[in-house]
Short mmCIF file of C-alpha atoms in Angstrom, two decimals:
data_model
loop_
_atom_site.label_atom_id
_atom_site.label_comp_id
_atom_site.label_asym_id
_atom_site.label_seq_id
_atom_site.Cartn_x
_atom_site.Cartn_y
_atom_site.Cartn_z
CA ILE A 320 -15.66 4.82 39.92
CA LEU A 321 -13.86 2.67 37.41
CA GLN A 322 -10.32 1.49 37.53
CA PHE A 323 -7.75 3.49 35.63
CA GLN A 324 -4.51 1.86 34.68
CA THR A 325 -1.52 3.48 33.00
CA ALA A 326 0.62 1.15 30.91
CA TYR A 327 4.17 1.52 29.73
CA HIS A 328 4.53 2.24 26.02
CA ARG A 329 7.49 2.15 23.69
CA SER A 330 8.99 5.37 22.37
CA ASN A 331 8.60 6.54 18.77
CA GLU A 332 10.62 8.24 16.08
CA ARG A 333 8.55 10.51 13.88
CA LEU A 334 5.42 12.64 13.87
CA SER A 335 3.35 13.85 10.97
CA PRO A 336 2.28 17.48 10.65
CA ALA A 337 -1.13 18.53 11.82
CA ARG A 338 -4.00 18.01 9.39
CA ASP A 339 -6.99 20.25 9.94
CA LYS A 340 -10.55 19.06 9.57
CA GLN A 341 -13.67 21.15 9.20
CA SER A 342 -13.81 21.53 12.97
CA GLY A 343 -10.44 23.29 12.90
CA ILE A 344 -9.02 20.74 15.36
CA PRO A 345 -5.50 19.60 14.35
CA LEU A 346 -4.48 15.97 14.14
CA HIS A 347 -0.90 14.81 14.84
CA VAL A 348 0.13 11.23 14.07
CA ARG A 349 3.44 10.05 15.43
CA GLY A 350 5.38 7.13 14.03
CA ASP A 351 6.64 6.10 10.63
CA VAL A 352 4.02 7.97 8.62
CA THR A 353 4.89 8.09 4.94
CA GLY A 354 5.30 11.38 3.13
CA ARG A 355 5.07 13.58 6.21
CA VAL A 356 7.63 15.78 7.93
CA PRO A 357 7.84 15.74 11.76
CA ASP A 358 6.70 18.97 13.40
CA VAL A 359 6.29 17.87 17.05
CA SER A 360 9.19 16.27 18.83
CA LYS A 361 9.38 13.01 20.72
CA ALA A 362 9.84 14.94 23.97
CA GLN A 363 6.74 17.03 23.31
CA PHE A 364 4.53 14.00 22.82
CA ALA A 365 5.94 12.34 25.93
CA LYS A 366 5.06 15.45 27.95
CA LEU A 367 1.54 15.50 26.49
CA LEU A 368 0.96 11.87 27.45
CA LYS A 369 2.32 12.47 30.94
CA LEU A 370 0.05 15.48 31.53
CA VAL A 371 -3.06 13.74 30.20
CA THR A 372 -2.54 10.50 32.14
CA PHE A 373 -1.76 12.46 35.31
CA HIS A 374 -4.98 14.44 34.88
CA LEU A 375 -7.05 11.30 34.39
CA SER A 376 -5.42 9.43 37.26
CA SER A 377 -6.19 12.29 39.63
CA ILE A 378 -9.94 12.26 38.94
CA SER A 379 -12.20 10.29 41.28
CA CYS A 380 -14.72 9.28 38.61
CA LEU A 381 -13.60 7.97 35.22
CA TYR A 382 -15.55 6.49 32.34
CA VAL A 383 -14.17 3.42 30.58
CA GLN A 384 -15.43 1.61 27.49
CA ASP A 385 -13.91 -1.20 25.43
CA GLY A 386 -14.39 -1.99 21.76
CA ALA A 387 -12.52 -2.95 18.62
CA ILE A 388 -11.44 -1.73 15.22
CA CYS A 389 -12.33 -4.35 12.58
CA SER A 390 -15.01 -6.92 13.27
CA SER A 391 -12.95 -10.09 12.90
CA GLY A 392 -12.26 -11.88 16.17
CA GLU A 393 -8.83 -13.08 15.02
CA CYS A 394 -7.80 -10.00 13.07
CA ASP A 395 -8.89 -6.93 14.99
CA ALA A 396 -7.45 -4.25 17.25
CA LYS A 397 -8.90 -4.02 20.74
CA VAL A 398 -9.46 -0.46 22.02
CA ARG A 399 -9.97 0.91 25.53
CA ILE A 400 -11.41 4.40 26.01
CA ILE A 401 -10.59 6.22 29.26
CA SER A 402 -12.19 9.62 29.73
CA ASP A 403 -13.32 12.24 32.22
CA ASN A 404 -16.41 12.90 30.12
CA PRO A 405 -19.34 10.46 29.67
CA SER A 406 -20.32 12.15 26.40
CA ALA A 407 -16.86 11.39 24.98
CA VAL A 408 -17.17 7.72 25.90
CA MET A 409 -20.62 7.51 24.34
CA LEU A 410 -19.59 9.13 21.05
CA LEU A 411 -16.33 7.21 20.77
CA SER A 412 -17.94 3.86 21.57
CA ASN A 413 -20.33 4.39 18.65
CA ILE A 414 -17.44 4.10 16.19
CA LEU A 415 -16.15 0.83 17.68
CA TRP A 416 -17.29 -2.74 17.24
CA LYS A 417 -18.69 -4.39 20.35
CA ILE A 418 -16.52 -6.98 22.08
CA PRO A 419 -17.14 -9.36 25.01
CA ASP A 420 -16.46 -8.11 28.52
CA ARG A 421 -12.80 -8.34 29.57
CA ALA A 422 -11.75 -9.27 26.00
CA ILE A 423 -9.19 -6.47 26.00
CA SER A 424 -7.55 -7.90 29.13
CA HIS A 425 -6.38 -10.89 27.11
CA ASP A 426 -5.22 -8.91 24.08
CA THR A 427 -1.49 -8.72 23.40
CA SER A 428 -1.57 -5.35 21.59
CA PRO A 429 -4.39 -3.19 22.95
CA LEU A 430 -4.84 0.43 21.90
CA THR A 431 -5.72 3.12 24.43
CA ILE A 432 -7.67 6.32 23.84
CA TYR A 433 -7.15 9.00 26.48
CA ALA A 434 -9.94 11.57 26.17
CA THR A 435 -9.96 14.65 28.38
CA SER A 436 -12.45 17.43 27.80
CA SER A 437 -10.30 20.08 29.46
CA ILE A 438 -7.21 21.72 27.96
CA SER A 439 -4.71 23.06 30.45
CA ASN A 440 -2.36 25.93 29.74
CA ASN A 441 0.50 23.47 30.23
CA ILE A 442 -0.70 21.49 27.22
CA LYS A 443 -0.97 24.63 25.10
CA THR A 444 2.54 25.60 26.17
CA ILE A 445 3.91 22.24 25.01
CA LEU A 446 2.28 22.53 21.60
CA GLY A 447 3.12 26.21 21.14
CA SER A 448 1.05 29.34 20.94
CA GLY A 449 -1.75 29.91 18.48
CA THR A 450 -5.50 29.66 18.15
CA GLN A 451 -5.40 26.27 16.42
CA TYR A 452 -5.53 24.50 19.79
CA ALA A 453 -8.36 26.58 21.26
CA ASN A 454 -10.99 23.85 20.68
CA GLY A 455 -8.70 20.90 21.26
CA PHE A 456 -6.36 18.58 19.40
CA ALA A 457 -5.77 14.92 18.62
CA ALA A 458 -2.36 13.26 18.88
CA ALA A 459 -1.78 9.60 17.99
CA ASP A 460 1.32 7.51 18.47
CA ILE A 461 1.60 4.47 16.22
CA GLU A 462 4.38 2.73 18.14
CA ARG A 463 2.79 3.37 21.54
CA ALA A 464 -0.67 2.36 20.24
CA SER A 465 -2.10 5.45 21.94
CA LEU A 466 -4.47 8.25 20.99
CA ILE A 467 -4.84 11.48 22.99
CA LEU A 468 -8.00 13.54 22.50
CA CYS A 469 -8.22 16.90 24.25
CA GLY A 470 -11.03 19.43 24.32
CA LYS A 471 -13.69 18.82 21.68
CA ALA A 472 -11.56 16.49 19.56
CA PHE A 473 -13.61 13.47 20.62
CA ALA A 474 -16.64 14.97 18.82
CA ASP A 475 -14.87 15.09 15.43
CA SER A 476 -15.46 11.54 14.21
CA ALA A 477 -13.49 12.12 10.99
CA ILE A 478 -10.34 13.01 12.94
CA VAL A 479 -10.80 10.12 15.36
CA LYS A 480 -11.29 7.59 12.55
CA ASP A 481 -8.26 8.91 10.63
CA ALA A 482 -6.14 8.52 13.75
CA LEU A 483 -7.47 5.05 14.60
CA THR A 484 -6.98 3.86 11.02
CA ALA A 485 -3.31 4.87 11.16
CA VAL A 486 -2.61 3.54 14.65
CA THR A 487 -4.28 0.15 14.15
CA ALA A 488 -2.77 -0.63 10.73
CA PRO A 489 0.41 -2.26 12.15
CA ILE A 490 -1.65 -4.29 14.63
CA LEU A 491 -4.00 -5.60 11.95
CA SER A 492 -1.09 -6.36 9.61
CA ALA A 493 0.74 -8.30 12.34
CA ARG A 494 -2.38 -10.43 12.79
CA GLY A 495 -2.55 -11.47 9.15
CA GLY A 496 -4.77 -8.74 7.77
CA LEU A 497 -4.26 -6.36 4.87
CA PRO A 498 -5.77 -2.97 5.80
CA VAL A 499 -6.75 -1.09 2.66
CA PRO A 500 -8.30 2.37 2.05
CA GLY A 501 -11.37 1.01 0.32
CA TRP A 502 -14.99 0.05 0.87
CA LEU A 503 -16.80 -3.28 0.98
CA LEU A 504 -20.20 -3.47 -0.62
CA CYS A 505 -22.72 -6.24 -1.11
CA PHE A 506 -24.01 -6.44 -4.67
CA GLY A 507 -25.91 -9.32 -6.21
CA GLY A 508 -25.06 -11.55 -3.27
CA SER A 509 -21.32 -10.95 -3.73
CA ILE A 510 -18.84 -9.02 -1.60
CA VAL A 511 -17.07 -6.39 -3.72
CA LEU A 512 -13.96 -4.45 -2.71
CA LEU A 513 -14.20 -0.91 -4.05
CA PHE A 514 -11.43 1.68 -4.39
CA ALA A 515 -12.65 5.13 -5.35
CA PRO A 516 -12.18 8.84 -4.62
CA VAL A 517 -14.18 9.85 -1.54
CA GLU A 518 -16.04 12.52 -3.53
CA ILE A 519 -17.55 9.90 -5.81
CA ILE A 520 -18.73 7.74 -2.93
CA MET A 521 -20.27 10.69 -1.11
CA SER A 522 -22.12 11.90 -4.21
CA CYS A 523 -23.92 8.64 -5.00
CA SER A 524 -26.65 7.47 -2.62
CA GLU A 525 -27.01 4.26 -4.63
CA ILE A 526 -23.43 3.32 -3.83
CA GLN A 527 -23.78 4.30 -0.18
CA ASN A 528 -26.85 2.10 0.20
CA ALA A 529 -24.85 -0.94 -0.92
CA LEU A 530 -21.86 -0.29 1.36
CA LEU A 531 -21.33 -2.43 4.44
CA SER A 532 -19.96 0.68 6.16
CA ILE A 533 -20.09 4.27 4.97
CA ASP A 534 -16.59 4.84 6.33
CA CYS A 535 -13.51 4.11 4.26
CA GLY A 536 -11.40 1.23 5.51
CA ALA A 537 -11.46 -2.54 5.03
CA VAL A 538 -9.31 -5.49 6.01
CA ILE A 539 -8.70 -8.56 3.85
CA SER A 540 -7.30 -11.77 5.33
CA SER A 541 -7.20 -15.49 4.58
CA LYS A 542 -10.31 -15.91 6.74
CA GLY A 543 -12.43 -13.35 4.89
CA SER A 544 -13.02 -9.61 4.88
CA THR A 545 -14.43 -6.97 7.18
CA VAL A 546 -14.74 -3.22 7.61
CA LEU A 547 -12.90 -1.07 10.15
CA PHE A 548 -15.88 0.86 11.47
CA PRO A 549 -19.49 -0.22 11.94
CA THR A 550 -22.61 1.66 11.05
CA LYS A 551 -24.64 3.00 13.95
CA ALA A 552 -27.37 0.44 13.34
CA LYS A 553 -25.09 -2.61 13.29
CA ARG A 554 -22.26 -2.87 15.79
CA GLU A 555 -22.19 -6.61 16.34
CA PRO A 556 -18.99 -8.13 14.90
CA LYS A 557 -19.32 -9.95 11.59
CA LEU A 558 -16.81 -11.50 9.21
CA PHE A 559 -17.73 -11.50 5.53
CA THR A 560 -16.39 -13.70 2.75
CA LYS A 561 -13.33 -12.59 0.82
CA PRO A 562 -14.17 -10.19 -2.03
CA THR A 563 -15.16 -12.01 -5.18
CA THR A 564 -14.52 -8.90 -7.28
CA VAL A 565 -12.39 -5.77 -6.98
CA ILE A 566 -13.50 -2.49 -8.55
CA ILE A 567 -11.12 0.45 -9.05
CA VAL A 568 -12.69 3.78 -9.91
CA SER A 569 -10.91 6.59 -11.75
CA SER A 570 -12.34 9.75 -13.26
CA ASP A 571 -11.02 10.76 -16.69
CA SER A 572 -12.82 13.14 -19.02
CA THR A 573 -10.51 12.67 -22.04
CA GLY A 574 -11.87 9.27 -23.06
CA ALA A 575 -8.54 7.54 -22.51
CA ILE A 576 -10.15 5.27 -19.93
CA ALA A 577 -13.12 3.19 -21.07
CA SER A 578 -16.37 3.18 -19.11
CA VAL A 579 -15.56 -0.26 -17.72
CA SER A 580 -12.57 -2.48 -18.45
CA LYS A 581 -11.20 -5.76 -17.17
CA LEU A 582 -7.75 -5.61 -15.57
CA SER A 583 -4.98 -8.08 -14.90
CA PRO A 584 -3.55 -8.13 -11.34
CA GLY A 585 -0.61 -6.01 -12.55
CA GLN A 586 -2.87 -3.48 -14.26
CA ALA A 587 -5.17 -3.31 -11.24
CA THR A 588 -2.26 -2.65 -8.91
CA TYR A 589 -0.91 0.02 -11.25
CA HIS A 590 -4.20 1.94 -11.34
CA PHE A 591 -4.62 1.46 -7.58
CA LEU A 592 -1.17 2.88 -6.91
CA VAL A 593 -1.81 5.91 -9.11
CA GLY A 594 -5.28 6.72 -7.75
CA TYR A 595 -6.11 8.96 -10.71
CA HIS A 596 -8.92 11.46 -10.18
CA ASP A 597 -9.59 14.43 -12.48
CA GLY A 598 -5.96 15.07 -13.33
CA LYS A 599 -4.78 14.54 -9.76
CA PHE A 600 -3.09 11.56 -8.16
CA ILE A 601 -4.02 10.01 -4.82
CA PRO A 602 -1.42 7.25 -4.26
CA ALA A 603 -3.18 4.05 -3.17
CA TYR A 604 -6.37 6.12 -2.70
CA SER A 605 -5.16 7.07 0.77
CA ARG A 606 -5.74 10.65 1.96
CA GLY A 607 -5.27 10.20 5.68
CA PRO A 608 -2.05 9.63 7.62
CA SER A 609 -0.82 6.08 7.17
CA PRO A 610 2.21 4.03 8.25
CA ALA A 611 1.86 1.97 5.07
CA ASP A 612 4.07 2.86 2.13
CA PRO A 613 1.80 3.09 -0.95
CA LEU A 614 4.13 0.93 -3.04
CA ALA A 615 4.33 -1.75 -0.36
CA LEU A 616 0.55 -1.67 0.03
CA ALA A 617 0.11 -2.00 -3.73
CA SER A 618 2.50 -4.95 -3.80
CA SER A 619 0.52 -6.70 -1.05
CA LEU A 620 -2.70 -6.10 -2.95
CA PHE A 621 -1.08 -7.53 -6.10
CA THR A 622 -0.21 -10.71 -4.19
CA HIS A 623 -3.79 -11.11 -2.95
CA LEU A 624 -5.27 -10.53 -6.40
CA LYS A 625 -2.89 -12.96 -8.07
CA GLU A 626 -3.11 -15.73 -5.48
CA ASP A 627 -6.90 -15.64 -5.32
CA ASP A 628 -7.31 -14.96 -9.06
CA THR A 629 -9.76 -12.19 -8.16
CA PRO A 630 -11.51 -10.57 -11.14
CA THR A 631 -10.73 -6.84 -11.15
CA TYR A 632 -12.28 -4.04 -13.17
CA LEU A 633 -11.65 -0.37 -13.83
CA ILE A 634 -14.63 1.99 -13.96
CA ASN A 635 -14.41 5.52 -15.32
CA ALA A 636 -16.66 7.76 -13.22
CA LYS A 637 -16.92 10.26 -16.08
CA HIS A 638 -18.73 9.98 -19.39
CA SER A 639 -18.55 12.69 -22.04
CA GLY A 640 -16.82 14.96 -19.54
CA LYS A 641 -19.54 14.61 -16.88
CA TYR A 642 -19.80 12.43 -13.82
CA ILE A 643 -22.08 9.45 -14.18
CA ASP A 644 -24.96 9.31 -11.72
CA GLY A 645 -25.50 6.62 -9.11
CA LYS A 646 -27.78 4.59 -11.35
CA GLY A 647 -25.21 4.67 -14.15
CA PHE A 648 -22.47 3.59 -11.77
CA MET A 649 -24.48 0.62 -10.52
CA GLU A 650 -25.18 -0.41 -14.13
CA LEU A 651 -21.44 -0.40 -14.84
CA LEU A 652 -20.84 -2.37 -11.66
CA GLU A 653 -23.40 -4.95 -12.77
CA LEU A 654 -21.73 -5.12 -16.18
CA ALA A 655 -18.35 -5.71 -14.54
CA LEU A 656 -19.74 -8.49 -12.36
CA SER A 657 -20.96 -10.25 -15.48
CA GLN A 658 -17.25 -10.92 -16.17
CA ASN A 659 -17.76 -10.79 -19.92
CA LEU A 660 -15.50 -7.84 -20.66
CA PRO A 661 -12.26 -8.02 -22.65
CA ASP A 662 -8.88 -6.83 -21.37
CA ILE A 663 -7.85 -3.21 -22.06
CA LYS A 664 -6.68 -2.99 -25.70
CA THR A 665 -7.57 0.54 -26.78
CA GLU A 666 -4.52 2.53 -27.87
CA ASP A 667 -4.61 6.05 -29.30
CA PHE A 668 -3.02 9.42 -28.58
CA ARG A 669 -5.27 9.99 -25.54
CA VAL A 670 -4.17 6.73 -23.95
CA GLY A 671 -0.56 7.58 -24.76
CA GLU A 672 -0.85 10.97 -23.09
CA LEU A 673 -2.42 9.49 -19.97
CA LYS A 674 0.24 6.77 -19.82
CA GLY A 675 2.87 9.51 -19.95
CA LYS A 676 1.22 11.34 -17.03
CA TYR A 677 1.14 8.12 -15.03
CA ARG A 678 4.79 7.34 -15.73
CA SER A 679 5.88 10.87 -14.88
CA PHE A 680 4.05 10.85 -11.57
CA LEU A 681 5.19 7.39 -10.53
CA SER A 682 8.78 8.15 -11.50
CA SER A 683 8.82 11.31 -9.40
CA LYS A 684 7.13 9.54 -6.48
CA PHE A 685 8.76 6.12 -6.47
CA GLY A 686 11.70 6.33 -8.85
CA LYS A 687 12.38 3.25 -10.97
CA CYS A 688 11.55 0.64 -8.35
CA LEU A 689 8.17 -0.46 -9.72
CA PRO A 690 7.78 -4.20 -10.32
CA GLU A 691 7.66 -5.25 -13.96
CA GLU A 692 4.14 -6.62 -13.53
CA PHE A 693 2.75 -3.13 -12.78
CA CYS A 694 1.53 -1.71 -16.09
CA PHE A 695 -1.18 0.48 -17.60
#
């Protein structure tokens, strides 16, 4: 029997709509989540938390496990899992970095995961009728630093990681880190920060083999860099050097974007903010719920790139209308790391058309508040 302790948490203001994964389990993220309309009230979440904590506190045998998001000792978010199910604790602990015993007791902003494998009718009543909650649900509260997992939600690692990424972002930022929706990879002895559409990463085994973690999410700080989630084989905390190069990947079949081009900090931030992929825009390459405003995140990235004078390159994942393969991508990456490329200077009607698409999207999304340094 392990000790169960319920802590007081601050109230919140907003909640994002549910986002379904392949498991069909909905994810709710409360707090100041950009671009999302609240669909569950403050009172509803408070009732959910009360029911779940009451259920856990009434059980004679609980399972508790501690860990962390981010593997930097100074810039991480400590996490405590409390569950009525040993399988939930085992699966959830696999996505956390290991930490010393009792480390969470000394943390000023710990995060708590409440995982209960049962779903009472009272919980379903709070959330409303419908079959979407039959297998469970996940509800995170950014201000409370809490995550509720009911039913089989603990088994959907994609949902859990999306929720933890959102909830821990303010904690990591407050501790001097810059959480970004990118990947760290080791190439040629250097640490590279990579921003790319998920589809491209998942389709290239060569890229995956070079990644420090297959999961999206990295943190950059003055001390170095690290990933949010470990691989199953390596869960011991490790801090890497700051990225020596930043790579931004777009996919354009018109030829307006060269295969590989060198970017200034302003150009890099502009392409990062747009997140262009096959005619679609993914602002700041972020697809999950996030408390970070894309423009604010882009501005922070611009500051890091400029202060550190970090070489940054743009890679076009398409050539002659087709996606390049993993070998071709790694060749372009090697070419970029040679740092012998000129700045972008190509200008024809295709570039003009793409610039117009960028301007139209950014104007509709952010108005006219873009810094002057941000440019194509």
